[in-house]
Amino acid sequence: MRQPLHFWVVGGDPRCLALAQALVGDGHTVHTYALGPKAVCPSNTLNSIDNADCVILPLPAHSGELLNAPLASEPPVLEHVLDALAPGQLCCAGRVSPELERAAQARRLRLIDYFVREELAVANAVPTGEGAIQIAMEELPITLHGARVLLIGAGRLSRVLAQQLRGLGSKVTVAARRFSDLAWAEVWGCTAERTDELRGWMCSYDLVINTAPALLMGREELEDLKPGCLVIDLASAPGGVDFAAAEELGVKAIQALSLPGKVAPVTAALAIKAAIYNILTELGV
Amino acid sequence: MRQPLHFWVVGGDPRCLALAQALVGDGHTVHTYALGPKAVCPSNTLNSIDNADCVILPLPAHSGELLNAPLASEPPVLEHVLDALAPGQLCCAGRVSPELERAAQARRLRLIDYFVREELAVANAVPTGEGAIQIAMEELPITLHGARVLLIGAGRLSRVLAQQLRGLGSKVTVAARRFSDLAWAEVWGCTAERTDELRGWMCSYDLVINTAPALLMGREELEDLKPGCLVIDLASAPGGVDFAAAEELGVKAIQALSLPGKVAPVTAALAIKAAIYNILTELGV
Amino acid sequence: MRQPLHFWVVGGDPRCLALAQALVGDGHTVHTYALGPKAVCPSNTLNSIDNADCVILPLPAHSGELLNAPLASEPPVLEHVLDALAPGQLCCAGRVSPELERAAQARRLRLIDYFVREELAVANAVPTGEGAIQIAMEELPITLHGARVLLIGAGRLSRVLAQQLRGLGSKVTVAARRFSDLAWAEVWGCTAERTDELRGWMCSYDLVINTAPALLMGREELEDLKPGCLVIDLASAPGGVDFAAAEELGVKAIQALSLPGKVAPVTAALAIKAAIYNILTELGV
Amino acid sequence: MRQPLHFWVVGGDPRCLALAQALVGDGHTVHTYALGPKAVCPSNTLNSIDNADCVILPLPAHSGELLNAPLASEPPVLEHVLDALAPGQLCCAGRVSPELERAAQARRLRLIDYFVREELAVANAVPTGEGAIQIAMEELPITLHGARVLLIGAGRLSRVLAQQLRGLGSKVTVAARRFSDLAWAEVWGCTAERTDELRGWMCSYDLVINTAPALLMGREELEDLKPGCLVIDLASAPGGVDFAAAEELGVKAIQALSLPGKVAPVTAALAIKAAIYNILTELGV
């Protein structure tokens, strides 16, 4: 990747604020637009944005016709932003929708989604895990040290949470389907349980964290929980917990989504920056 | 220690609620008084309290003339409670004041302070550490993973926090005076710094946690901090941070005291229970 | 999986000895053959082996025409063993060769290779990692605590070694090619380096452990090492280290293969047992 | 401490070799005597040793009349070395005997024992722990991951071993007498047992490591162990294990003393160097 480059950061939440600042800190030339009064290097117009080596749109890039720009006094129209770019110009955006894809193609932009990058998903597991831990600390009357925690799923997020919770002294059980995931759980120092054998064994946990995109915490499992057990669902909607049943049963169940931007916007920004640098390196920019 | 025993739990906050419940769970006979509507085995009078093997008063036991009983509709007068006990009866209380000491002696009670027990102090370091971590997670826009944390002091609390923070992936520096404490810091995987050499080197930290009962974070040290650095003071009053200077300088500094009862009352209750059991074992009850 | 089953364990090293014993401990009926004088339930002939629910051959199953049976006074001929089995009988073996595959097909045996199971590979990473740590402890005049260790590769083995070495207090750098692996390295608390940027930066390490099946430790990298640096190659032959160059340069380089059976045969046996149980569960036996 | 200083390193094992080299690496002027052919800056005589800022004798300093100098072709007589020093000269030695104390006083030397320094004892716990782990890895047919380990004692060494063993994934029980030590064991994530309640509960362990200077592993405890359990005694002589009974019972019991110098002489040398620097700092040299 060449040094320095010329970036425009257009719209976004506190993550994009921090991203712009970090790009400046790395020595790049940066302009920002629609990032509110705290933004570095703010521009009032999109003039000369077509000179940028890379234009960065937020995560997600837009909501309907408007750019996702909660910090701007008036969020700009997505199409107006795209119209200001030059054909062939590189534009990185998060969670690219089919509409944005089409709009970019119509303008022959070189649009790349940074949110699909595996390294970003890995890095985001850390603030997501810390966010879940923060919620558990706020809600539970016990310490995580010594707490019995059930992690459902054995993907990225569970792997990171297992490390974090064990680091705090929790007794962690990982529920998974695949034999190799159960073997990993034991390598991490956790107890391993098969997902299909959970029912009837839920009553020993103080905290259940679901990371699997499947309805594994249904009414029967929720009925099994001991009083006061907290349930946190980190799986993207529709999630893995029957929230209606939880409410009826008086089980506290919390759906926690998009934690990185909420609990650690600066760390989340650095992860996005790293992903964009990797994209630029791969493109030979 | 004999099983079962007969306990009275009189007054106190949610810790004493949880303590009474845990004693019941262990099979003991329990009465509670002045613990509010959620208490197990509530009694409306102190009649027959003089039969108890052990009477448990809260932590701290009283505030002025009144028993410390925030959950009761009307906190009882401390002396009235003591009057109901029998000469020679065993009474365990937390943070015993000279006044309570005198009042107990006048009645020939066998008064023992559970809060001076070293094992309770060790156990309380865990919820205190988790409380500090919760505050840091709530306040900082970065993850603790990768954060540069300065721990001032190398006593119990720092030892536990070093373990917890390293478990979450922080980069921890421990500042201490004694050479042996600096050696311990390195054993824990931390960087060690001499307390008297901190000045001029504070600018690299994202979080400073003070555990030492000495004013080590004065104006000059606070001026040195990088913008956004959070300071948490866990040392008992007057503490180790110049809060007036911090406010002037725009440094966020939080004094966090008595965390166990606030962030993890159930865990804190179990630690008190263990200390009381140890007292009873030593007394041959 | 039904309980109890009838197993024959035929041939093998101390792992198979321990495997037979563990199967007995789980309540199964077990016969052993060609496992030497310490074997449980030894049989002098293969009579009635055709009644077994599952016949277990060693890892690897054979060497040329002979069964792999280093503990037997006289290793039996592989074909003789296979001839004693019944058509359709279940036979589990490790690292099945094309010759064994053909011989089994000719006899219509139901031959399954347990060594290709992912959960066995995961479980074996633990004794392999401990074996590497043992070698490093034996060879190095420094503690692993505080040692600077370079792990090349970011697969199963590196993941486990990163956890083990960090648990002992080493300062670990992981070298990998993929951006997502570099992100994982940082999640684990390690420093991440791109494999193609190692040259010129090798001089800070006390220990280099290669787990990648590529010649990454060539002459130039070896020349770069600081005096006394130890190199351990865990990649299967031909491995990732230029051993000839290492010898010329006076660099101590150790090729360590098949560690689980050597350093922890009992643990390795339990991992094989778990894999075989999983096979039987999947087959509905 | 002034920089640079003038040191003489006289006699000693590979630790003193490494110590002399490290002092050179720090920029000091160094002479060595009676350290064998591999020593840096060797001197054939003790001429001008009386100019040194600090003379360093080995650990232990002598054996009978001779200096402890196993690497020298002919170990010098201790008194001859002392005679070469100037009255008032600073001399640091390890494990100073009453004889050496007297001989130094007679010559008005300023003799200081570095081995009594608490920071050296703390630092030495790390190589001692790694040495015990190396022995356990060499002797046991199972991995330390998942192994059930009993640590007897809760001093420095147990504290470090608990951290190391937990880092490798062992299931650790700590046996101690004091309630506060039992509380610490739980903080570390270990199970806590009272030392006086061990008898009858020894059969679940794969490894027992004694660090307490009391005969806690007597015949009855040894009889209780499960077959194959390994016992390592790290307590200084006479130690805490009835070795005669162990031999009769066929229990493998290993007395492992002075591990730092054996398993990690270079790390041990750095710990001695740090202790000597601290002595010099305290003396204002």
mmCIF file of C-alpha atoms in Angstrom, chain D residues 7-282:
data_model
loop_
_atom_site.group_PDB
_atom_site.id
_atom_site.type_symbol
_atom_site.label_atom_id
_atom_site.label_comp_id
_atom_site.label_asym_id
_atom_site.label_seq_id
_atom_site.Cartn_x
_atom_site.Cartn_y
_atom_site.Cartn_z
ATOM 1 C CA PHE D 7 32.719 -6.055 38.363
ATOM 2 C CA TRP D 8 34.712 -9.176 39.074
ATOM 3 C CA VAL D 9 32.873 -12.517 38.799
ATOM 4 C CA VAL D 10 34.861 -15.173 40.634
ATOM 5 C CA GLY D 11 34.002 -18.861 40.379
ATOM 6 C CA GLY D 12 30.565 -20.387 39.893
ATOM 7 C CA ASP D 13 28.573 -22.571 37.530
ATOM 8 C CA PRO D 14 26.989 -21.730 34.128
ATOM 9 C CA ARG D 15 24.843 -19.115 35.879
ATOM 10 C CA CYS D 16 27.941 -17.096 36.707
ATOM 11 C CA LEU D 17 29.153 -17.499 33.129
ATOM 12 C CA ALA D 18 25.880 -16.027 31.909
ATOM 13 C CA LEU D 19 25.937 -13.378 34.614
ATOM 14 C CA ALA D 20 29.370 -12.156 33.526
ATOM 15 C CA GLN D 21 28.210 -12.025 29.914
ATOM 16 C CA ALA D 22 25.058 -10.108 30.837
ATOM 17 C CA LEU D 23 27.104 -7.572 32.819
ATOM 18 C CA VAL D 24 29.273 -7.030 29.744
ATOM 19 C CA GLY D 25 26.114 -6.675 27.669
ATOM 20 C CA ASP D 26 24.926 -3.924 29.992
ATOM 21 C CA GLY D 27 28.118 -1.991 29.347
ATOM 22 C CA HIS D 28 30.028 -2.676 32.555
ATOM 23 C CA THR D 29 33.717 -3.450 32.864
ATOM 24 C CA VAL D 30 34.022 -7.109 33.825
ATOM 25 C CA HIS D 31 36.790 -9.486 34.842
ATOM 26 C CA THR D 32 36.243 -13.170 35.520
ATOM 27 C CA TYR D 33 38.351 -15.672 37.405
ATOM 28 C CA ALA D 34 38.015 -19.437 37.854
ATOM 29 C CA LEU D 35 35.075 -19.627 35.436
ATOM 30 C CA GLY D 36 36.591 -22.019 32.907
ATOM 31 C CA PRO D 37 37.440 -21.713 29.230
ATOM 32 C CA LYS D 38 34.112 -20.227 28.076
ATOM 33 C CA ALA D 39 34.211 -17.208 30.357
ATOM 34 C CA VAL D 40 34.254 -13.652 29.015
ATOM 35 C CA CYS D 41 37.153 -11.357 30.049
ATOM 36 C CA PRO D 42 39.077 -14.083 31.893
ATOM 37 C CA SER D 43 41.896 -13.180 34.193
ATOM 38 C CA ASN D 44 44.676 -15.569 35.257
ATOM 39 C CA THR D 45 45.347 -13.843 38.525
ATOM 40 C CA LEU D 46 43.412 -11.915 41.134
ATOM 41 C CA ASN D 47 45.702 -8.917 40.678
ATOM 42 C CA SER D 48 43.794 -5.654 40.737
ATOM 43 C CA ILE D 49 40.544 -7.325 41.912
ATOM 44 C CA ASP D 50 40.806 -4.834 44.797
ATOM 45 C CA ASN D 51 39.842 -2.104 42.299
ATOM 46 C CA ALA D 52 36.428 -3.612 41.572
ATOM 47 C CA ASP D 53 33.249 -1.751 42.579
ATOM 48 C CA CYS D 54 31.718 -5.120 43.318
ATOM 49 C CA VAL D 55 33.074 -8.661 43.524
ATOM 50 C CA ILE D 56 30.537 -11.408 42.865
ATOM 51 C CA LEU D 57 30.965 -14.842 44.443
ATOM 52 C CA PRO D 58 28.823 -17.826 43.383
ATOM 53 C CA LEU D 59 25.707 -19.474 44.819
ATOM 54 C CA PRO D 60 26.610 -21.177 47.127
ATOM 55 C CA ALA D 61 29.886 -19.356 47.539
ATOM 56 C CA HIS D 62 32.028 -22.254 48.651
ATOM 57 C CA SER D 63 32.190 -25.901 49.521
ATOM 58 C CA GLY D 64 34.422 -26.371 52.543
ATOM 59 C CA GLU D 65 37.692 -24.561 51.980
ATOM 60 C CA LEU D 66 37.358 -24.285 48.239
ATOM 61 C CA LEU D 67 35.466 -21.695 46.252
ATOM 62 C CA ASN D 68 32.513 -23.198 44.388
ATOM 63 C CA ALA D 69 34.068 -23.233 40.931
ATOM 64 C CA PRO D 70 33.047 -26.359 39.010
ATOM 65 C CA LEU D 71 34.080 -24.873 35.663
ATOM 66 C CA ALA D 72 37.619 -24.066 36.740
ATOM 67 C CA SER D 73 40.339 -26.616 36.127
ATOM 68 C CA GLU D 74 41.330 -26.187 39.763
ATOM 69 C CA PRO D 75 38.940 -24.445 42.181
ATOM 70 C CA PRO D 76 40.759 -21.762 44.166
ATOM 71 C CA VAL D 77 40.878 -21.700 47.936
ATOM 72 C CA LEU D 78 38.177 -19.375 49.280
ATOM 73 C CA GLU D 79 40.536 -17.627 51.699
ATOM 74 C CA HIS D 80 42.998 -16.841 48.917
ATOM 75 C CA VAL D 81 40.234 -15.075 47.013
ATOM 76 C CA LEU D 82 39.154 -13.103 50.078
ATOM 77 C CA ASP D 83 42.758 -12.163 50.825
ATOM 78 C CA ALA D 84 42.970 -10.455 47.456
ATOM 79 C CA LEU D 85 40.137 -8.065 48.296
ATOM 80 C CA ALA D 86 40.577 -4.671 49.941
ATOM 81 C CA PRO D 87 39.151 -3.799 53.350
ATOM 82 C CA GLY D 88 35.732 -2.157 52.894
ATOM 83 C CA GLN D 89 35.327 -3.625 49.407
ATOM 84 C CA LEU D 90 31.824 -4.697 48.376
ATOM 85 C CA CYS D 91 31.414 -8.419 47.840
ATOM 86 C CA CYS D 92 28.106 -10.082 46.909
ATOM 87 C CA ALA D 93 27.723 -13.817 47.481
ATOM 88 C CA GLY D 94 24.918 -16.347 47.510
ATOM 89 C CA ARG D 95 23.773 -18.386 50.511
ATOM 90 C CA VAL D 96 26.465 -16.957 52.798
ATOM 91 C CA SER D 97 27.610 -19.474 55.418
ATOM 92 C CA PRO D 98 28.657 -18.511 58.974
ATOM 93 C CA GLU D 99 32.248 -19.406 57.990
ATOM 94 C CA LEU D 100 32.238 -17.030 55.046
ATOM 95 C CA GLU D 101 30.582 -14.382 57.235
ATOM 96 C CA ARG D 102 33.413 -14.699 59.770
ATOM 97 C CA ALA D 103 36.151 -14.736 57.145
ATOM 98 C CA ALA D 104 34.717 -11.579 55.557
ATOM 99 C CA GLN D 105 34.409 -9.803 58.903
ATOM 100 C CA ALA D 106 38.011 -10.662 59.730
ATOM 101 C CA ARG D 107 39.014 -8.877 56.517
ATOM 102 C CA ARG D 108 36.499 -6.014 57.051
ATOM 103 C CA LEU D 109 34.838 -6.804 53.715
ATOM 104 C CA ARG D 110 31.367 -5.458 53.018
ATOM 105 C CA LEU D 111 29.731 -8.835 52.365
ATOM 106 C CA ILE D 112 26.116 -8.999 51.201
ATOM 107 C CA ASP D 113 24.076 -12.124 50.516
ATOM 108 C CA TYR D 114 22.041 -11.758 47.318
ATOM 109 C CA PHE D 115 20.283 -15.071 47.861
ATOM 110 C CA VAL D 116 18.209 -13.755 50.773
ATOM 111 C CA ARG D 117 16.642 -11.075 48.567
ATOM 112 C CA GLU D 118 12.904 -11.586 48.259
ATOM 113 C CA GLU D 119 12.856 -10.437 44.619
ATOM 114 C CA LEU D 120 15.364 -13.176 43.754
ATOM 115 C CA ALA D 121 13.208 -15.788 45.462
ATOM 116 C CA VAL D 122 10.175 -14.548 43.506
ATOM 117 C CA ALA D 123 12.058 -14.564 40.216
ATOM 118 C CA ASN D 124 13.487 -18.028 40.898
ATOM 119 C CA ALA D 125 9.989 -19.432 41.339
ATOM 120 C CA VAL D 126 9.519 -19.207 37.569
ATOM 121 C CA PRO D 127 12.414 -21.507 36.519
ATOM 122 C CA THR D 128 11.663 -23.790 39.468
ATOM 123 C CA GLY D 129 8.068 -24.129 38.282
ATOM 124 C CA GLU D 130 9.151 -24.746 34.697
ATOM 125 C CA GLY D 131 11.634 -27.322 35.903
ATOM 126 C CA ALA D 132 8.894 -29.185 37.749
ATOM 127 C CA ILE D 133 6.701 -29.018 34.653
ATOM 128 C CA GLN D 134 9.521 -30.381 32.507
ATOM 129 C CA ILE D 135 9.978 -33.309 34.885
ATOM 130 C CA ALA D 136 6.243 -33.998 34.879
ATOM 131 C CA MET D 137 6.148 -33.902 31.067
ATOM 132 C CA GLU D 138 9.092 -36.290 30.864
ATOM 133 C CA GLU D 139 7.703 -38.755 33.386
ATOM 134 C CA LEU D 140 3.945 -38.831 32.810
ATOM 135 C CA PRO D 141 2.255 -40.667 29.924
ATOM 136 C CA ILE D 142 -0.527 -38.066 29.916
ATOM 137 C CA THR D 143 -0.599 -34.402 28.993
ATOM 138 C CA LEU D 144 -0.625 -31.764 31.703
ATOM 139 C CA HIS D 145 -3.687 -30.423 29.876
ATOM 140 C CA GLY D 146 -6.560 -32.051 31.685
ATOM 141 C CA ALA D 147 -4.310 -33.625 34.326
ATOM 142 C CA ARG D 148 -5.448 -33.416 37.943
ATOM 143 C CA VAL D 149 -2.638 -31.836 39.911
ATOM 144 C CA LEU D 150 -2.361 -31.386 43.668
ATOM 145 C CA LEU D 151 -0.134 -28.540 44.779
ATOM 146 C CA ILE D 152 0.759 -28.752 48.454
ATOM 147 C CA GLY D 153 1.540 -25.357 49.959
ATOM 148 C CA ALA D 154 0.453 -21.870 48.956
ATOM 149 C CA GLY D 155 3.689 -19.907 49.033
ATOM 150 C CA ARG D 156 5.544 -18.247 46.194
ATOM 151 C CA LEU D 157 6.275 -21.433 44.365
ATOM 152 C CA SER D 158 2.730 -22.768 44.481
ATOM 153 C CA ARG D 159 1.407 -19.441 43.347
ATOM 154 C CA VAL D 160 3.625 -19.525 40.280
ATOM 155 C CA LEU D 161 2.990 -23.193 39.581
ATOM 156 C CA ALA D 162 -0.764 -22.658 39.822
ATOM 157 C CA GLN D 163 -0.478 -19.972 37.144
ATOM 158 C CA GLN D 164 1.770 -22.102 34.924
ATOM 159 C CA LEU D 165 -0.255 -25.308 35.254
ATOM 160 C CA ARG D 166 -3.557 -23.518 34.710
ATOM 161 C CA GLY D 167 -1.968 -21.895 31.672
ATOM 162 C CA LEU D 168 -1.332 -25.381 30.290
ATOM 163 C CA GLY D 169 -4.880 -26.515 31.106
ATOM 164 C CA SER D 170 -4.325 -28.653 34.222
ATOM 165 C CA LYS D 171 -7.048 -29.018 36.827
ATOM 166 C CA VAL D 172 -5.283 -27.771 39.916
ATOM 167 C CA THR D 173 -6.099 -28.305 43.581
ATOM 168 C CA VAL D 174 -4.139 -26.325 46.165
ATOM 169 C CA ALA D 175 -3.808 -27.720 49.676
ATOM 170 C CA ALA D 176 -3.071 -25.168 52.383
ATOM 171 C CA ARG D 177 -3.617 -24.580 56.070
ATOM 172 C CA ARG D 178 -4.540 -20.917 56.261
ATOM 173 C CA PHE D 179 -8.012 -19.758 55.293
ATOM 174 C CA SER D 180 -6.559 -16.818 53.365
ATOM 175 C CA ASP D 181 -4.405 -19.172 51.301
ATOM 176 C CA LEU D 182 -7.478 -21.251 50.508
ATOM 177 C CA ALA D 183 -9.209 -18.049 49.388
ATOM 178 C CA TRP D 184 -6.239 -17.272 47.136
ATOM 179 C CA ALA D 185 -6.410 -20.744 45.615
ATOM 180 C CA GLU D 186 -9.996 -20.063 44.557
ATOM 181 C CA VAL D 187 -9.089 -16.659 43.177
ATOM 182 C CA TRP D 188 -6.471 -18.380 40.986
ATOM 183 C CA GLY D 189 -9.189 -20.670 39.614
ATOM 184 C CA CYS D 190 -8.050 -23.709 41.595
ATOM 185 C CA THR D 191 -9.918 -25.975 43.954
ATOM 186 C CA ALA D 192 -8.917 -25.414 47.589
ATOM 187 C CA GLU D 193 -8.450 -28.195 50.142
ATOM 188 C CA ARG D 194 -7.366 -28.018 53.753
ATOM 189 C CA THR D 195 -4.022 -29.724 54.264
ATOM 190 C CA ASP D 196 -5.311 -31.627 57.286
ATOM 191 C CA GLU D 197 -8.155 -33.122 55.268
ATOM 192 C CA LEU D 198 -6.062 -34.582 52.441
ATOM 193 C CA ARG D 199 -5.861 -38.109 53.781
ATOM 194 C CA GLY D 200 -8.402 -40.315 52.042
ATOM 195 C CA TRP D 201 -8.780 -37.915 49.095
ATOM 196 C CA MET D 202 -5.476 -38.445 47.327
ATOM 197 C CA CYS D 203 -6.667 -41.000 44.809
ATOM 198 C CA SER D 204 -7.923 -38.580 42.181
ATOM 199 C CA TYR D 205 -4.607 -36.944 41.317
ATOM 200 C CA ASP D 206 -2.272 -37.661 38.411
ATOM 201 C CA LEU D 207 0.502 -35.500 39.822
ATOM 202 C CA VAL D 208 1.343 -34.233 43.302
ATOM 203 C CA ILE D 209 3.834 -31.381 43.712
ATOM 204 C CA ASN D 210 4.935 -30.565 47.209
ATOM 205 C CA THR D 211 6.264 -27.097 48.009
ATOM 206 C CA ALA D 212 5.687 -27.112 51.777
ATOM 207 C CA PRO D 213 8.552 -27.763 54.216
ATOM 208 C CA ALA D 214 6.633 -30.358 56.245
ATOM 209 C CA LEU D 215 6.185 -34.102 55.915
ATOM 210 C CA LEU D 216 2.725 -34.007 54.381
ATOM 211 C CA MET D 217 3.243 -36.922 51.984
ATOM 212 C CA GLY D 218 3.712 -39.702 54.523
ATOM 213 C CA ARG D 219 3.108 -43.397 54.042
ATOM 214 C CA GLU D 220 -0.665 -43.148 54.421
ATOM 215 C CA GLU D 221 -1.010 -40.386 51.847
ATOM 216 C CA LEU D 222 1.297 -42.256 49.467
ATOM 217 C CA GLU D 223 -0.751 -45.437 49.868
ATOM 218 C CA ASP D 224 -3.814 -43.459 48.837
ATOM 219 C CA LEU D 225 -2.430 -42.353 45.485
ATOM 220 C CA LYS D 226 -3.747 -43.908 42.312
ATOM 221 C CA PRO D 227 -1.336 -46.130 40.373
ATOM 222 C CA GLY D 228 0.961 -44.123 38.147
ATOM 223 C CA CYS D 229 0.597 -40.895 40.101
ATOM 224 C CA LEU D 230 3.867 -38.953 40.073
ATOM 225 C CA VAL D 231 5.154 -37.127 43.162
ATOM 226 C CA ILE D 232 7.607 -34.222 42.831
ATOM 227 C CA ASP D 233 9.084 -32.694 45.968
ATOM 228 C CA LEU D 234 10.364 -29.140 45.603
ATOM 229 C CA ALA D 235 10.735 -28.433 49.320
ATOM 230 C CA SER D 236 14.296 -28.037 50.493
ATOM 231 C CA ALA D 237 15.788 -30.978 52.424
ATOM 232 C CA PRO D 238 14.600 -32.917 54.340
ATOM 233 C CA GLY D 239 11.563 -32.243 52.110
ATOM 234 C CA GLY D 240 7.959 -33.200 52.505
ATOM 235 C CA VAL D 241 7.823 -36.746 51.125
ATOM 236 C CA ASP D 242 8.595 -40.053 52.814
ATOM 237 C CA PHE D 243 10.848 -41.307 50.020
ATOM 238 C CA ALA D 244 11.562 -44.632 51.706
ATOM 239 C CA ALA D 245 7.849 -45.412 51.902
ATOM 240 C CA ALA D 246 7.387 -44.261 48.308
ATOM 241 C CA GLU D 247 10.036 -46.690 47.125
ATOM 242 C CA GLU D 248 8.485 -49.562 49.060
ATOM 243 C CA LEU D 249 5.047 -48.758 47.672
ATOM 244 C CA GLY D 250 6.307 -48.421 44.113
ATOM 245 C CA VAL D 251 5.322 -44.748 43.946
ATOM 246 C CA LYS D 252 7.566 -42.700 41.682
ATOM 247 C CA ALA D 253 8.735 -39.788 43.820
ATOM 248 C CA ILE D 254 11.349 -37.298 42.628
ATOM 249 C CA GLN D 255 13.217 -34.817 44.780
ATOM 250 C CA ALA D 256 14.041 -31.828 42.619
ATOM 251 C CA LEU D 257 16.277 -29.201 44.190
ATOM 252 C CA SER D 258 18.106 -26.135 42.856
ATOM 253 C CA LEU D 259 16.181 -26.249 39.595
ATOM 254 C CA PRO D 260 16.835 -22.671 38.366
ATOM 255 C CA GLY D 261 20.562 -23.234 37.858
ATOM 256 C CA LYS D 262 19.917 -26.585 36.216
ATOM 257 C CA VAL D 263 17.037 -25.902 33.840
ATOM 258 C CA ALA D 264 17.500 -22.227 33.017
ATOM 259 C CA PRO D 265 20.959 -20.962 34.002
ATOM 260 C CA VAL D 266 20.691 -17.880 31.810
ATOM 261 C CA THR D 267 17.334 -16.807 33.281
ATOM 262 C CA ALA D 268 18.663 -17.570 36.751
ATOM 263 C CA ALA D 269 21.708 -15.398 36.029
ATOM 264 C CA LEU D 270 19.507 -12.478 35.019
ATOM 265 C CA ALA D 271 17.594 -12.786 38.277
ATOM 266 C CA ILE D 272 20.853 -12.682 40.236
ATOM 267 C CA LYS D 273 21.987 -9.693 38.198
ATOM 268 C CA ALA D 274 18.746 -7.834 38.998
ATOM 269 C CA ALA D 275 19.156 -8.588 42.707
ATOM 270 C CA ILE D 276 22.743 -7.294 42.651
ATOM 271 C CA TYR D 277 21.666 -4.129 40.818
ATOM 272 C CA ASN D 278 18.987 -3.597 43.478
ATOM 273 C CA ILE D 279 21.598 -4.034 46.226
ATOM 274 C CA LEU D 280 23.836 -1.476 44.528
ATOM 275 C CA THR D 281 20.920 0.945 44.114
ATOM 276 C CA GLU D 282 20.045 0.629 47.788
#
